[in-house]
Each structure stands twice: as C-alpha cells, then as structure tokens.
Short mmCIF file of C-alpha atoms and ligand atoms in Angstrom, two decimals:
data_model
loop_
_atom_site.label_atom_id
_atom_site.label_comp_id
_atom_site.label_asym_id
_atom_site.label_seq_id
_atom_site.Cartn_x
_atom_site.Cartn_y
_atom_site.Cartn_z
CA MET A 1 43.54 85.69 43.69
CA GLY A 2 41.30 87.87 41.50
CA ARG A 3 40.14 86.66 38.07
CA TYR A 4 41.33 89.69 36.14
CA ILE A 5 44.20 92.15 35.75
CA GLY A 6 43.72 95.91 35.38
CA ALA A 7 45.94 98.27 33.40
CA ILE A 8 46.13 102.05 33.44
CA ASP A 9 47.26 103.38 30.04
CA GLN A 10 48.05 107.05 30.46
CA GLY A 11 48.73 108.20 26.86
CA THR A 12 49.46 111.58 25.30
CA THR A 13 45.87 111.99 24.14
CA SER A 14 43.86 110.11 26.74
CA SER A 15 43.82 107.87 29.81
CA ARG A 16 42.28 104.40 29.76
CA PHE A 17 41.65 101.72 32.32
CA ILE A 18 41.34 98.30 30.73
CA ILE A 19 40.52 95.07 32.52
CA PHE A 20 41.82 91.83 30.94
CA ASP A 21 41.12 88.17 31.55
CA LYS A 22 43.71 85.39 31.65
CA GLY A 23 43.55 84.95 27.88
CA GLY A 24 44.51 88.62 27.42
CA ARG A 25 41.03 89.54 26.15
CA VAL A 26 39.36 92.85 27.14
CA VAL A 27 36.66 92.54 29.84
CA SER A 28 35.95 96.22 30.48
CA VAL A 29 37.33 99.56 29.32
CA ALA A 30 36.84 103.25 30.09
CA GLN A 31 38.63 106.17 28.45
CA LYS A 32 38.83 109.96 28.86
CA GLU A 33 40.74 112.55 26.83
CA HIS A 34 42.58 115.36 28.59
CA GLU A 35 43.35 118.89 27.52
CA GLN A 36 46.40 119.60 25.34
CA ILE A 37 47.83 122.92 26.48
CA PHE A 38 49.88 124.92 23.95
CA PRO A 39 51.04 128.09 25.77
CA LYS A 40 53.44 129.13 22.98
CA ALA A 41 54.60 127.81 19.60
CA GLY A 42 56.50 124.59 20.26
CA TRP A 43 55.33 124.25 23.88
CA VAL A 44 53.07 121.33 24.91
CA GLU A 45 51.81 120.83 28.46
CA HIS A 46 49.33 118.69 30.40
CA ASP A 47 47.69 119.47 33.72
CA PRO A 48 48.92 116.74 36.13
CA GLN A 49 45.91 117.10 38.42
CA GLU A 50 43.54 116.66 35.48
CA ILE A 51 45.42 113.49 34.49
CA TRP A 52 45.25 112.04 38.02
CA GLN A 53 41.55 112.92 38.28
CA LYS A 54 40.79 111.32 34.86
CA VAL A 55 42.80 108.21 35.74
CA ARG A 56 40.75 107.76 38.92
CA ALA A 57 37.55 108.37 36.95
CA VAL A 58 38.32 105.74 34.28
CA ILE A 59 39.29 103.19 36.94
CA GLY A 60 35.95 103.76 38.69
CA GLU A 61 33.98 103.60 35.41
CA ALA A 62 35.57 100.41 34.06
CA MET A 63 35.13 98.64 37.41
CA ALA A 64 31.51 99.80 37.80
CA ALA A 65 30.61 98.86 34.20
CA LYS A 66 31.10 95.17 35.03
CA ASP A 67 30.18 95.49 38.70
CA LEU A 68 33.66 94.50 39.81
CA LYS A 69 35.11 94.65 43.34
CA PRO A 70 38.80 95.18 44.18
CA SER A 71 39.02 91.45 45.02
CA ASP A 72 38.22 90.67 41.34
CA LEU A 73 41.62 92.10 40.36
CA ALA A 74 44.85 90.17 40.96
CA ALA A 75 46.98 93.24 40.23
CA VAL A 76 47.09 96.58 38.44
CA GLY A 77 49.78 97.60 35.95
CA ILE A 78 50.68 101.04 34.63
CA THR A 79 51.89 102.22 31.27
CA ASN A 80 52.41 105.79 30.26
CA GLN A 81 53.44 108.41 27.72
CA ARG A 82 57.19 108.52 28.26
CA GLU A 83 59.62 111.43 28.90
CA THR A 84 56.81 113.78 29.99
CA THR A 85 58.29 115.54 33.00
CA LEU A 86 56.69 116.34 36.35
CA VAL A 87 57.89 117.92 39.58
CA TRP A 88 55.71 117.96 42.67
CA ASN A 89 55.96 118.70 46.38
CA ARG A 90 56.33 115.53 48.44
CA LYS A 91 54.46 117.06 51.43
CA THR A 92 51.49 118.64 49.64
CA GLY A 93 51.36 116.66 46.39
CA GLU A 94 51.11 119.99 44.49
CA PRO A 95 52.86 120.00 41.10
CA VAL A 96 55.13 123.07 40.83
CA TYR A 97 54.41 123.36 37.09
CA ASN A 98 52.34 121.68 34.39
CA ALA A 99 53.73 118.43 33.01
CA ILE A 100 56.10 119.28 30.13
CA VAL A 101 55.10 116.85 27.39
CA TRP A 102 57.67 114.83 25.45
CA GLN A 103 56.88 116.73 22.21
CA ASP A 104 57.65 120.13 23.78
CA THR A 105 60.61 121.91 22.12
CA ARG A 106 61.20 124.78 24.60
CA ILE A 107 64.58 123.41 25.64
CA ALA A 108 66.04 123.60 22.11
CA PRO A 109 68.50 126.41 23.04
CA MET A 110 69.67 124.44 26.10
CA VAL A 111 70.10 121.32 23.99
CA ALA A 112 72.17 123.31 21.47
CA GLU A 113 74.34 124.70 24.29
CA PHE A 114 75.10 121.22 25.64
CA ALA A 115 75.69 119.84 22.15
CA ALA A 116 78.11 122.69 21.38
CA GLN A 117 80.28 121.49 24.28
CA GLY A 118 80.76 117.89 23.21
CA GLY A 119 78.53 117.04 20.30
CA GLN A 120 74.98 115.76 19.98
CA ASP A 121 76.11 112.25 20.94
CA ARG A 122 78.12 113.13 24.05
CA TYR A 123 75.77 111.13 26.33
CA ARG A 124 74.99 108.33 23.85
CA ALA A 125 77.49 105.80 25.18
CA ILE A 126 76.07 106.03 28.72
CA THR A 127 72.37 106.66 28.03
CA GLY A 128 71.79 105.36 24.48
CA LEU A 129 70.27 108.74 23.53
CA PRO A 130 71.35 111.76 21.48
CA LEU A 131 70.90 115.29 22.84
CA THR A 132 67.51 116.51 21.64
CA THR A 133 64.44 118.19 23.07
CA TYR A 134 62.70 114.81 23.51
CA PHE A 135 64.02 113.48 26.83
CA SER A 136 63.23 114.39 30.45
CA GLY A 137 66.58 115.41 31.97
CA LEU A 138 66.87 118.83 30.36
CA LYS A 139 63.12 119.44 30.77
CA LEU A 140 63.68 118.96 34.50
CA ARG A 141 66.61 121.37 34.35
CA TRP A 142 64.32 123.90 32.64
CA ILE A 143 61.78 123.62 35.48
CA LEU A 144 64.49 124.09 38.12
CA GLN A 145 65.81 127.14 36.28
CA ASN A 146 62.52 128.78 35.36
CA VAL A 147 59.92 128.04 38.05
CA GLU A 148 60.27 130.48 40.90
CA GLY A 149 61.54 128.85 44.07
CA ALA A 150 61.88 125.42 42.48
CA ARG A 151 65.65 125.08 42.72
CA ALA A 152 65.80 126.09 46.39
CA ALA A 153 62.89 123.76 47.26
CA ALA A 154 64.51 120.91 45.30
CA GLU A 155 67.81 121.42 47.09
CA ALA A 156 65.96 121.44 50.43
CA GLY A 157 64.60 117.98 49.52
CA GLU A 158 60.97 119.15 49.23
CA LEU A 159 60.43 118.36 45.55
CA VAL A 160 60.14 115.10 43.70
CA PHE A 161 60.79 114.49 40.00
CA GLY A 162 59.03 111.76 38.13
CA THR A 163 57.62 110.72 34.78
CA ILE A 164 53.87 110.05 34.52
CA ASP A 165 54.27 106.47 35.85
CA SER A 166 56.07 107.74 38.97
CA PHE A 167 53.42 110.39 39.56
CA LEU A 168 50.57 107.88 39.18
CA ILE A 169 52.21 105.19 41.34
CA TRP A 170 52.97 107.78 44.02
CA HIS A 171 49.31 108.83 44.06
CA LEU A 172 47.94 105.29 43.75
CA THR A 173 50.00 104.01 46.66
CA GLY A 174 49.04 106.78 49.08
CA GLY A 175 50.43 110.10 47.80
CA VAL A 176 51.25 112.43 50.69
CA ASP A 177 50.42 109.56 53.08
CA GLY A 178 53.45 107.51 52.12
CA GLY A 179 53.18 107.03 48.33
CA HIS A 180 56.14 105.25 46.73
CA ASN A 181 58.26 107.28 44.34
CA VAL A 182 59.52 104.80 41.77
CA ILE A 183 60.26 104.68 38.06
CA ASP A 184 60.79 101.49 36.10
CA VAL A 185 63.93 100.92 34.04
CA THR A 186 62.17 101.62 30.73
CA ASN A 187 60.89 105.02 31.81
CA ALA A 188 64.19 105.80 33.53
CA SER A 189 66.02 105.01 30.27
CA ARG A 190 64.19 107.96 28.67
CA THR A 191 65.33 110.59 31.16
CA GLN A 192 68.89 110.73 29.73
CA LEU A 193 69.99 110.53 33.37
CA MET A 194 70.35 106.75 33.70
CA ASP A 195 73.37 104.58 32.94
CA LEU A 196 71.96 101.96 30.56
CA GLU A 197 74.14 99.12 31.82
CA LYS A 198 74.25 99.89 35.55
CA LEU A 199 70.54 100.77 35.65
CA ALA A 200 71.44 103.58 38.06
CA TRP A 201 71.36 107.39 37.89
CA ASP A 202 74.59 108.74 36.41
CA GLY A 203 76.32 111.17 38.80
CA ASP A 204 78.26 112.97 36.05
CA ILE A 205 75.17 113.73 33.99
CA LEU A 206 73.26 114.85 37.10
CA ALA A 207 76.18 117.22 37.82
CA ASP A 208 76.24 118.51 34.21
CA PHE A 209 72.47 119.14 34.27
CA ASP A 210 72.60 120.47 37.85
CA ILE A 211 69.91 118.11 39.14
CA PRO A 212 69.83 117.18 42.87
CA ALA A 213 69.87 113.37 43.22
CA SER A 214 67.50 113.62 46.22
CA MET A 215 64.55 114.45 43.95
CA LEU A 216 64.91 111.36 41.75
CA PRO A 217 62.69 108.29 42.09
CA GLU A 218 63.99 104.81 42.87
CA ILE A 219 64.68 102.77 39.71
CA VAL A 220 62.72 99.49 39.84
CA PRO A 221 62.03 96.50 37.54
CA SER A 222 59.11 96.70 35.07
CA SER A 223 57.45 93.68 36.64
CA ALA A 224 57.48 93.75 40.48
CA VAL A 225 55.11 94.72 43.30
CA TYR A 226 55.51 98.43 44.14
CA GLY A 227 52.76 98.82 46.75
CA GLU A 228 49.01 98.54 47.28
CA ALA A 229 46.41 100.73 45.61
CA THR A 230 44.50 103.18 47.83
CA PRO A 231 41.62 104.49 45.63
CA ASN A 232 38.35 102.87 46.74
CA ALA A 233 37.49 101.13 43.47
CA ILE A 234 40.75 99.13 43.60
CA ARG A 235 41.72 99.43 47.28
CA GLY A 236 44.33 96.88 48.36
CA VAL A 237 45.09 95.60 44.84
CA PRO A 238 48.87 95.18 44.27
CA VAL A 239 50.32 97.82 41.94
CA ALA A 240 52.72 95.54 40.16
CA GLY A 241 53.75 96.51 36.60
CA ASP A 242 55.26 99.66 35.13
CA LEU A 243 56.45 100.13 31.54
CA GLY A 244 56.74 103.10 29.21
CA ASP A 245 53.93 102.76 26.68
CA GLN A 246 56.09 101.75 23.74
CA GLN A 247 57.91 99.11 25.75
CA ALA A 248 54.52 97.95 27.07
CA ALA A 249 53.39 97.44 23.48
CA LEU A 250 56.54 95.36 22.84
CA PHE A 251 55.58 93.28 25.89
CA GLY A 252 51.91 93.10 24.89
CA GLN A 253 52.89 91.92 21.39
CA ALA A 254 54.87 89.14 23.12
CA CYS A 255 58.17 90.27 21.53
CA PHE A 256 60.27 88.34 24.03
CA GLU A 257 62.94 86.98 21.66
CA PRO A 258 65.85 88.96 20.20
CA GLY A 259 64.79 90.00 16.70
CA ASP A 260 61.08 90.40 17.61
CA ALA A 261 59.74 93.86 16.71
CA LYS A 262 56.55 95.90 16.77
CA ASN A 263 55.42 99.32 15.55
CA THR A 264 52.79 101.31 17.46
CA TYR A 265 50.80 104.05 15.70
CA GLY A 266 49.45 106.57 18.24
CA THR A 267 50.07 110.30 18.66
CA GLY A 268 53.53 109.50 17.36
CA SER A 269 54.81 106.13 16.13
CA PHE A 270 57.44 104.04 17.78
CA MET A 271 59.11 100.91 16.49
CA LEU A 272 61.00 98.74 18.98
CA LEU A 273 63.18 95.71 18.28
CA ASN A 274 64.15 93.34 21.08
CA THR A 275 67.98 93.04 21.05
CA GLY A 276 68.38 90.72 24.06
CA THR A 277 70.28 91.25 27.30
CA GLU A 278 73.05 93.49 25.88
CA PRO A 279 72.49 97.06 24.67
CA VAL A 280 73.22 97.49 20.94
CA SER A 281 74.47 100.90 19.84
CA SER A 282 72.98 102.49 16.76
CA LYS A 283 74.81 103.85 13.73
CA SER A 284 71.60 104.72 11.91
CA GLY A 285 69.90 107.29 14.15
CA LEU A 286 67.98 104.92 16.44
CA LEU A 287 67.87 104.99 20.22
CA THR A 288 69.26 102.31 22.50
CA THR A 289 66.74 101.81 25.25
CA LEU A 290 65.50 99.40 27.90
CA GLY A 291 62.93 96.90 26.66
CA TYR A 292 61.84 95.55 30.04
CA LYS A 293 63.10 93.95 33.22
CA ILE A 294 61.10 91.17 34.86
CA GLY A 295 61.89 91.02 38.60
CA ASP A 296 65.50 89.97 39.24
CA ALA A 297 66.04 88.56 35.73
CA PRO A 298 68.55 90.41 33.54
CA ALA A 299 67.22 93.49 31.77
CA VAL A 300 66.28 93.17 28.10
CA TYR A 301 67.29 95.97 25.71
CA ALA A 302 65.76 97.35 22.54
CA LEU A 303 66.55 99.53 19.57
CA GLU A 304 63.90 102.17 18.99
CA GLY A 305 62.88 104.33 16.05
CA SER A 306 60.78 107.20 17.41
CA ILE A 307 58.58 109.37 15.19
CA ALA A 308 57.06 112.40 16.93
CA ILE A 309 54.02 113.10 14.77
CA THR A 310 51.78 110.54 13.08
CA GLY A 311 48.27 110.34 14.64
CA ALA A 312 48.86 113.87 15.94
CA LEU A 313 48.79 115.04 12.31
CA VAL A 314 45.32 113.55 11.94
CA GLN A 315 44.30 115.42 15.11
CA TRP A 316 45.85 118.61 13.75
CA LEU A 317 43.89 118.39 10.48
CA ARG A 318 40.76 117.79 12.56
CA ASP A 319 41.26 120.39 15.32
CA ASN A 320 43.46 123.11 13.83
CA LEU A 321 42.18 123.07 10.24
CA GLY A 322 38.68 121.64 10.83
CA LEU A 323 39.04 119.38 7.75
CA PHE A 324 36.81 116.71 9.32
CA GLN A 325 34.91 116.03 12.53
CA SER A 326 36.41 112.89 13.88
CA SER A 327 39.70 111.03 13.28
CA GLU A 328 38.10 108.16 11.36
CA ASP A 329 36.68 110.67 8.82
CA ILE A 330 40.17 111.09 7.39
CA GLU A 331 39.86 107.75 5.61
CA PRO A 332 36.85 108.53 3.37
CA LEU A 333 38.33 111.97 2.68
CA ALA A 334 41.64 110.42 1.64
CA ARG A 335 39.77 107.85 -0.48
CA SER A 336 37.95 110.66 -2.33
CA VAL A 337 41.11 111.08 -4.45
CA GLU A 338 43.12 108.52 -6.38
CA ASP A 339 46.53 109.41 -5.03
CA ASN A 340 48.39 112.23 -3.29
CA GLY A 341 48.26 114.47 -6.38
CA GLY A 342 51.98 115.17 -6.01
CA THR A 343 51.64 116.39 -2.40
CA TYR A 344 53.98 115.38 0.43
CA PHE A 345 53.32 116.48 4.00
CA VAL A 346 56.31 116.25 6.35
CA PRO A 347 54.97 116.89 9.88
CA ALA A 348 58.20 118.05 11.53
CA PHE A 349 56.12 119.92 14.14
CA SER A 350 58.54 119.02 16.95
CA GLY A 351 61.57 118.90 14.70
CA LEU A 352 62.42 115.53 13.17
CA TYR A 353 63.07 112.53 15.40
CA ALA A 354 64.51 109.23 14.13
CA PRO A 355 66.55 108.81 12.09
CA TYR A 356 67.37 112.52 11.66
CA TRP A 357 67.29 114.10 15.14
CA ARG A 358 66.99 117.64 13.85
CA ASP A 359 65.43 119.97 16.43
CA ASN A 360 65.46 122.87 13.98
CA ALA A 361 63.32 121.25 11.27
CA ARG A 362 59.68 122.40 10.95
CA GLY A 363 56.68 121.06 9.04
CA VAL A 364 56.29 121.42 5.29
CA ILE A 365 53.65 120.62 2.67
CA ALA A 366 55.55 120.23 -0.58
CA GLY A 367 54.32 119.92 -4.16
CA LEU A 368 51.25 122.18 -3.91
CA THR A 369 49.50 123.18 -7.12
CA ARG A 370 45.97 124.47 -7.84
CA PHE A 371 45.00 120.87 -8.55
CA VAL A 372 45.45 119.89 -4.89
CA ASN A 373 42.33 119.64 -2.73
CA LYS A 374 41.64 118.60 0.85
CA GLY A 375 41.43 114.94 -0.15
CA HIS A 376 45.05 115.10 -1.35
CA ILE A 377 46.10 116.76 1.91
CA ALA A 378 44.35 114.03 3.92
CA ARG A 379 46.01 111.37 1.81
CA ALA A 380 49.44 113.00 2.10
CA ALA A 381 48.97 113.14 5.87
CA LEU A 382 48.28 109.40 6.10
CA GLU A 383 51.09 108.60 3.69
CA ALA A 384 53.46 110.67 5.86
CA THR A 385 53.00 108.11 8.63
CA ALA A 386 53.90 105.23 6.35
CA PHE A 387 56.94 106.97 4.83
CA GLN A 388 58.28 107.85 8.27
CA VAL A 389 57.82 104.25 9.40
CA ARG A 390 59.74 102.99 6.34
CA GLU A 391 62.67 105.27 7.26
CA VAL A 392 62.72 103.75 10.74
CA VAL A 393 62.41 100.16 9.46
CA GLU A 394 65.37 100.74 7.13
CA ALA A 395 67.46 102.10 10.02
CA MET A 396 66.44 99.13 12.18
CA GLU A 397 67.44 96.63 9.52
CA ALA A 398 70.77 98.41 8.96
CA ASP A 399 71.63 98.47 12.69
CA SER A 400 70.51 94.96 13.54
CA GLY A 401 71.44 93.16 10.35
CA ILE A 402 68.00 91.53 10.51
CA ALA A 403 65.65 91.68 7.51
CA LEU A 404 62.15 91.83 8.99
CA ALA A 405 59.79 89.33 7.42
CA ASP A 406 56.74 91.40 8.34
CA LEU A 407 55.71 94.25 10.67
CA ARG A 408 53.58 93.67 13.78
CA VAL A 409 51.43 96.76 14.34
CA ASP A 410 49.12 98.21 16.99
CA GLY A 411 47.81 101.56 18.30
CA GLY A 412 44.94 103.92 17.52
CA MET A 413 45.72 104.39 13.80
CA VAL A 414 45.74 100.70 12.82
CA VAL A 415 41.99 100.74 12.26
CA ASN A 416 42.73 102.82 9.16
CA GLU A 417 42.63 100.35 6.25
CA LEU A 418 43.98 102.81 3.70
CA LEU A 419 46.98 103.52 5.91
CA MET A 420 47.66 99.86 6.63
CA GLN A 421 47.53 98.92 2.92
CA PHE A 422 49.74 101.87 1.99
CA GLN A 423 52.15 100.88 4.77
CA ALA A 424 52.49 97.37 3.34
CA ASP A 425 52.87 98.86 -0.16
CA ILE A 426 55.55 101.37 0.77
CA LEU A 427 57.48 98.87 2.90
CA GLY A 428 57.15 96.01 0.45
CA LYS A 429 56.42 93.80 3.47
CA PRO A 430 53.23 92.41 5.01
CA VAL A 431 51.74 94.32 7.93
CA VAL A 432 50.15 92.19 10.67
CA ARG A 433 47.62 93.28 13.30
CA PRO A 434 46.89 91.13 16.37
CA VAL A 435 43.40 90.37 17.70
CA VAL A 436 43.97 92.51 20.80
CA ARG A 437 44.82 95.97 19.56
CA GLU A 438 45.15 97.42 23.05
CA THR A 439 48.64 95.96 23.25
CA THR A 440 50.02 98.84 25.30
CA ALA A 441 47.60 98.27 28.17
CA LEU A 442 47.91 94.52 27.66
CA GLY A 443 51.68 94.74 28.13
CA ALA A 444 51.24 96.53 31.45
CA ALA A 445 48.66 93.95 32.52
CA TYR A 446 51.06 91.15 31.55
CA ALA A 447 53.91 92.73 33.56
CA ALA A 448 51.63 93.12 36.60
CA GLY A 449 50.23 89.59 36.22
CA LEU A 450 53.70 88.03 36.00
CA ALA A 451 54.76 89.84 39.20
CA VAL A 452 51.93 88.32 41.27
CA GLY A 453 51.95 84.87 39.66
CA PHE A 454 48.66 85.40 37.75
CA PHE A 455 50.63 84.43 34.63
CA ALA A 456 53.13 81.61 35.12
CA SER A 457 55.67 82.73 32.50
CA THR A 458 56.12 84.68 29.28
CA ASP A 459 55.41 81.42 27.36
CA VAL A 460 51.76 81.76 28.36
CA LEU A 461 51.76 85.31 26.96
CA VAL A 462 53.28 84.18 23.66
CA ALA A 463 50.50 81.60 23.39
CA ASN A 464 47.91 84.37 23.91
CA TRP A 465 49.06 86.28 20.79
CA ALA A 466 46.80 85.77 17.77
CA GLU A 467 46.73 87.33 14.30
CA ASP A 468 43.64 89.28 13.28
CA ARG A 469 44.46 90.88 9.94
CA ARG A 470 47.31 90.91 7.42
CA TRP A 471 47.89 93.40 4.58
CA SER A 472 50.20 92.29 1.77
CA PRO A 473 52.08 94.64 -0.57
CA GLU A 474 50.32 95.23 -3.88
CA MET A 475 52.29 98.17 -5.29
CA GLU A 476 54.76 97.87 -8.18
CA GLU A 477 58.39 98.36 -7.15
CA ASP A 478 58.86 101.33 -9.55
CA ARG A 479 56.02 103.25 -8.02
CA ARG A 480 57.13 102.43 -4.45
CA SER A 481 60.64 103.74 -5.21
CA GLU A 482 59.35 106.88 -6.90
CA LEU A 483 56.99 107.81 -4.05
CA TYR A 484 59.73 107.23 -1.49
CA ARG A 485 62.25 109.25 -3.49
CA MET A 486 59.86 112.22 -3.55
CA TRP A 487 59.18 111.81 0.17
CA LYS A 488 62.93 111.97 0.88
CA ARG A 489 63.15 115.12 -1.20
CA ALA A 490 60.28 116.71 0.74
CA VAL A 491 62.01 115.83 4.03
CA THR A 492 65.08 117.85 3.04
CA ARG A 493 62.84 120.92 2.65
CA THR A 494 62.11 120.92 6.42
CA PHE A 495 65.78 121.11 7.49
CA ASP A 496 67.21 124.14 9.31
CA TRP A 497 63.99 126.13 9.30
CA ILE A 498 64.65 127.46 12.81
CA ASP A 499 67.83 129.53 13.11
N1 LIG B 1 40.65 106.00 11.92
C1 LIG B 1 41.78 106.68 12.18
N2 LIG B 1 42.61 107.03 11.18
C2 LIG B 1 43.77 107.69 11.42
N3 LIG B 1 44.16 108.06 12.65
C3 LIG B 1 43.38 107.75 13.68
C4 LIG B 1 42.15 107.05 13.51
N4 LIG B 1 41.58 106.88 14.74
C5 LIG B 1 42.43 107.45 15.63
N5 LIG B 1 43.51 107.98 15.01
C6 LIG B 1 44.65 108.69 15.63
O1 LIG B 1 45.24 107.81 16.58
C7 LIG B 1 45.72 108.57 17.69
C8 LIG B 1 45.24 107.93 18.98
O2 LIG B 1 45.84 106.69 19.10
P1 LIG B 1 46.21 106.14 20.55
O3 LIG B 1 46.93 104.86 20.32
O4 LIG B 1 44.97 106.13 21.36
O5 LIG B 1 47.18 107.31 21.00
P2 LIG B 1 47.93 107.73 22.35
O6 LIG B 1 48.29 106.44 23.05
O7 LIG B 1 49.10 108.46 21.79
O8 LIG B 1 47.04 108.61 23.15
C9 LIG B 1 45.20 109.98 17.55
O9 LIG B 1 46.28 110.81 17.22
C10 LIG B 1 44.20 109.90 16.41
O10 LIG B 1 44.26 111.05 15.60
O1 LIG B 2 51.17 108.58 24.06
P1 LIG B 2 51.73 107.82 22.91
O2 LIG B 2 51.17 106.47 22.77
O3 LIG B 2 51.75 108.58 21.63
O4 LIG B 2 53.29 107.56 23.24
C1 LIG B 2 54.15 108.59 23.51
C2 LIG B 2 55.54 108.07 23.71
O5 LIG B 2 55.69 107.32 24.87
C3 LIG B 2 56.50 109.21 23.69
O6 LIG B 2 57.81 108.73 23.80
#
C-alpha cells in the first residue's frame, strides 16, 4: 500500500490537491483558482470544463513536486463546494450549461412559488432544509426548464445530474468510458431531493420538482471505494472518499462525538455540530444535514449554520472596489483604525442564510458618516464575519442545548489574527485553531484512508488532532453587547430589499 493519501479539494474559489502522510501532515500541495462568472446580478456560475482541467493540473503538479508515482498513494479522496449543480451528457461528457453555483439566486421566483403552496418549511421534515435559493434541486429544475433541449434529453436518459463530487468522480473513474456516477450522502443531503432518514431520493419531491429519477447519481457512503482513478499521474489509485467540504472539515477536525463542532471560514462560513446517529430538527434556523457515513456503519447527522458571504466579502473589497491587492492586505488596512467608526457591513449579497433564510435581503453598509474611511470599511467587513458566526453559534446552542466551551476553526480566513481575536471577543469564548489548517482536504483524505485500511479507525484520526493557536476573549461584556446590538440593528436594514 502507498505511503500517502491524496485529496482533491474543489472549493468555490479554487481547486487544490493535497498529499498527506499517516500523521495527517501535508507532504505536497498545488492550487489553482478558477474564474467566477457573474452573467447577471445575483447569478454565479463556474465553467465545469475549467474545473476538471484545473483539478487534473493540480493533481499532476502536487505529484510531480515530490516526484511521486501512483503507487505512492494508497487512495484519493474528494471534497467539494456543495449544492453547485451540474448536468452533463453521459455519452459525450459535455455539460449542457455552466455549473450553477450554490450562491446563485436566480431561482428566487421559483422558490417563492413553491413556498406559497405550502410554506418555506414544507420539505424540512423530509430533507432537513427550508426552501431557499441555496440547494441543488430547484437549480436542476431551472436547467431543465431553461436550457434548450435539456428536458427532452433528460427524459430520454441522455443527461446526468450531479454535484461537483459526482462530476469529478465520473471523470476520474473513466468519464464516457464507464465513469461511475455517484454522490455521497452528505452531498446528496444538500440537493433537497433526498430523504434524510432513508438516504434515498424522495419520489414525491422529484415529482413536485419534475425531475426524472434516471438522471440522478447513486447515493453512496462518504468512506467507500468508488472506482479506480484513470488520469496518468494517479492511474489505478482507489477513489475512496467523498464528502461535501463542510462535512469534510468536520471529519478533518476529528469531530466524531455528538457535541463536537467546528466552524470553517472560506468563501462563506459554515458551522457544523455532530448530533449522532439521529437527525435533530432545528427550531432556530439551522439546517439538519448528513455529517458522514463510514461504509456500512450508521450515518451520522449534523446541525449546520450556513453563512453565504464571509471571505467572499474580502474578495469583493479586493476585486470589485480595489481597496487592496491581496486578501491578506485587509488586516493592516483594518488595523489602521481603532475600531469600526460606527460602521456595520451586512453582506447579504445572496440574501441572508442562517438563521434568517431571507432570499429577498440585500447587502447594506449602515452607520456611514464623513468620518468613515476605507480602514473602517475593511474593519466592518471582517467584523461582519464574526457577528454572523455569533448568530449561528447562538442558534446552535439553542437547538442542541449544549453550551460550547470553545470554537474549533479552520479555512482560508483563520490566518487573520485581527478576525480571530475579534471572533473570540464577540463570542466571549476561546477560538482554537489546529496545526493542520487544511482540514477540509484532510477530512477527505481521512475518509479515503479509512476505506482502504490506511487508517485503522477514527481513534487514530482523533490522536492526529493537535492545537496550534488559541485566542481568548479580552473584550468587556458591555462593549460586546453594544457592538452586537448594533449589528442586529444593521441586519434588519437588509430585509425585504427585493420585492
Ligand atoms: N488574510 C486573510 N484575511 C481575510 N480573509 C482571507 C485572508 N486570506 C484569504 N482570505 C479569504 O479566504 C477565502 C478563501 O478561503 P478558502 O478556505 O480557500 O475558501 P474556499 O474553500 O471557499 O475556496 C477567500 O474568500 C479569501 O478572501
Ligand atoms: O467553497 P467553500 O469552502 O466556501 O464552501 C462552500 C460550501 O460548501 C457551500 O455550501
């Protein structure tokens, strides 16, 4: 068996291939960004062919950088941006349309139509999810209704639906020459088409959304062998782990016990709490979702607080406003001022996700005066992440009855010291970062390694976890309450912006 495990992490912003050793430490990494396509206000697309080409390129680069052969890898795992929706032709491999990204809001009118007939929570009991623009099922319906010829081809059995994991596994395991079309339970739980308890597609929802069952992938465990890789750099290596990226981070942070939680700060931020082998329904605006399923063992469920825009706001200040050159420059800019100067930035660019689920909210900068400069805007943008995370933590504690002792964090934004300190301050709880920050890829590597016996059990993975840094709250309670009160007020200003 090979010495290492590889993981493809196909995120919203970029694709990475990371190679880990048995101790869960990074051996080699390659990363490439892909284009964000914004055809209209509220629309977000990715080019599936560009993603597949970049994934192959990063695999080749990371292997070549350490002179590795396929036989050096025991398995390859996959983790991916979730909900992003793809349809392609099973004979030619051609996508019929760009991937519609999870943040895309084009289906808002369709969502409103369905909600008008039975309420926003009409599918919650079966799927764990409210009706919103976020999930894949209605995005797929949009493609079938709007792409010429798509419905007829789907009904003729020519088209395949999948999320990014399905698309990559199909390509990796042979594509048109017999690629496997699968989706793991965690990704399937984000389509709004799967019955959470049966772990099977729900016929009634498929009928409501008018989606032919023949185009759906097979639902599989998160840790199992799906096939063998065909690209030269990793030819013959078992493709053996598949988790949505937020669930992969839960796995990579070794949150295997009920009550274990993590928060990942990437394009958006996502907090997941392991709730054990029974789904727990939310009364506080969280999602009930799959955590993971290892082989034939019972599935493990999670509560999730999803925030659409956190790191994406940093990107927006960089790319759309040109406030700074690179994401890390936001920190010195934010440090150039003492505080937010009374400014609150609520980035409801895709509406508001947890705990509000308001598709018709839009972004607001509140509290502007002539005193405010770009340093205050940068600071308000970073603080927005921390305030949104506090809202989700509060919902999580209310739903689970668990008071979190601290918050385990990971993702691209956790290098930002100002943000991490402010997060601890605004939560009033310590924030803890592990040594391996690439927990998303690590989780996929762990799932793949467990499937092929590279790792003996999850106990080994728990032993791999190590603390790197801890930020403790330093803010006075009065100030914390006042800042949060003003944040809540700013949030209300975003409501009902879209008619
Ligand atoms: N030093 C930093 N301070 C704040 N945000 C950062 C910093 N470095 C990166 N980011 C943000 O983190 C995000 C990338 O994180 P990552 O976990 O790679 O995201 P994803 O998995 O969504 O592609 C980007 O949105 C970027 O703006
Ligand atoms: O690409 P990320 O890391 O921002 O994650 C995106 C989520 O999976 C969307 O649900």
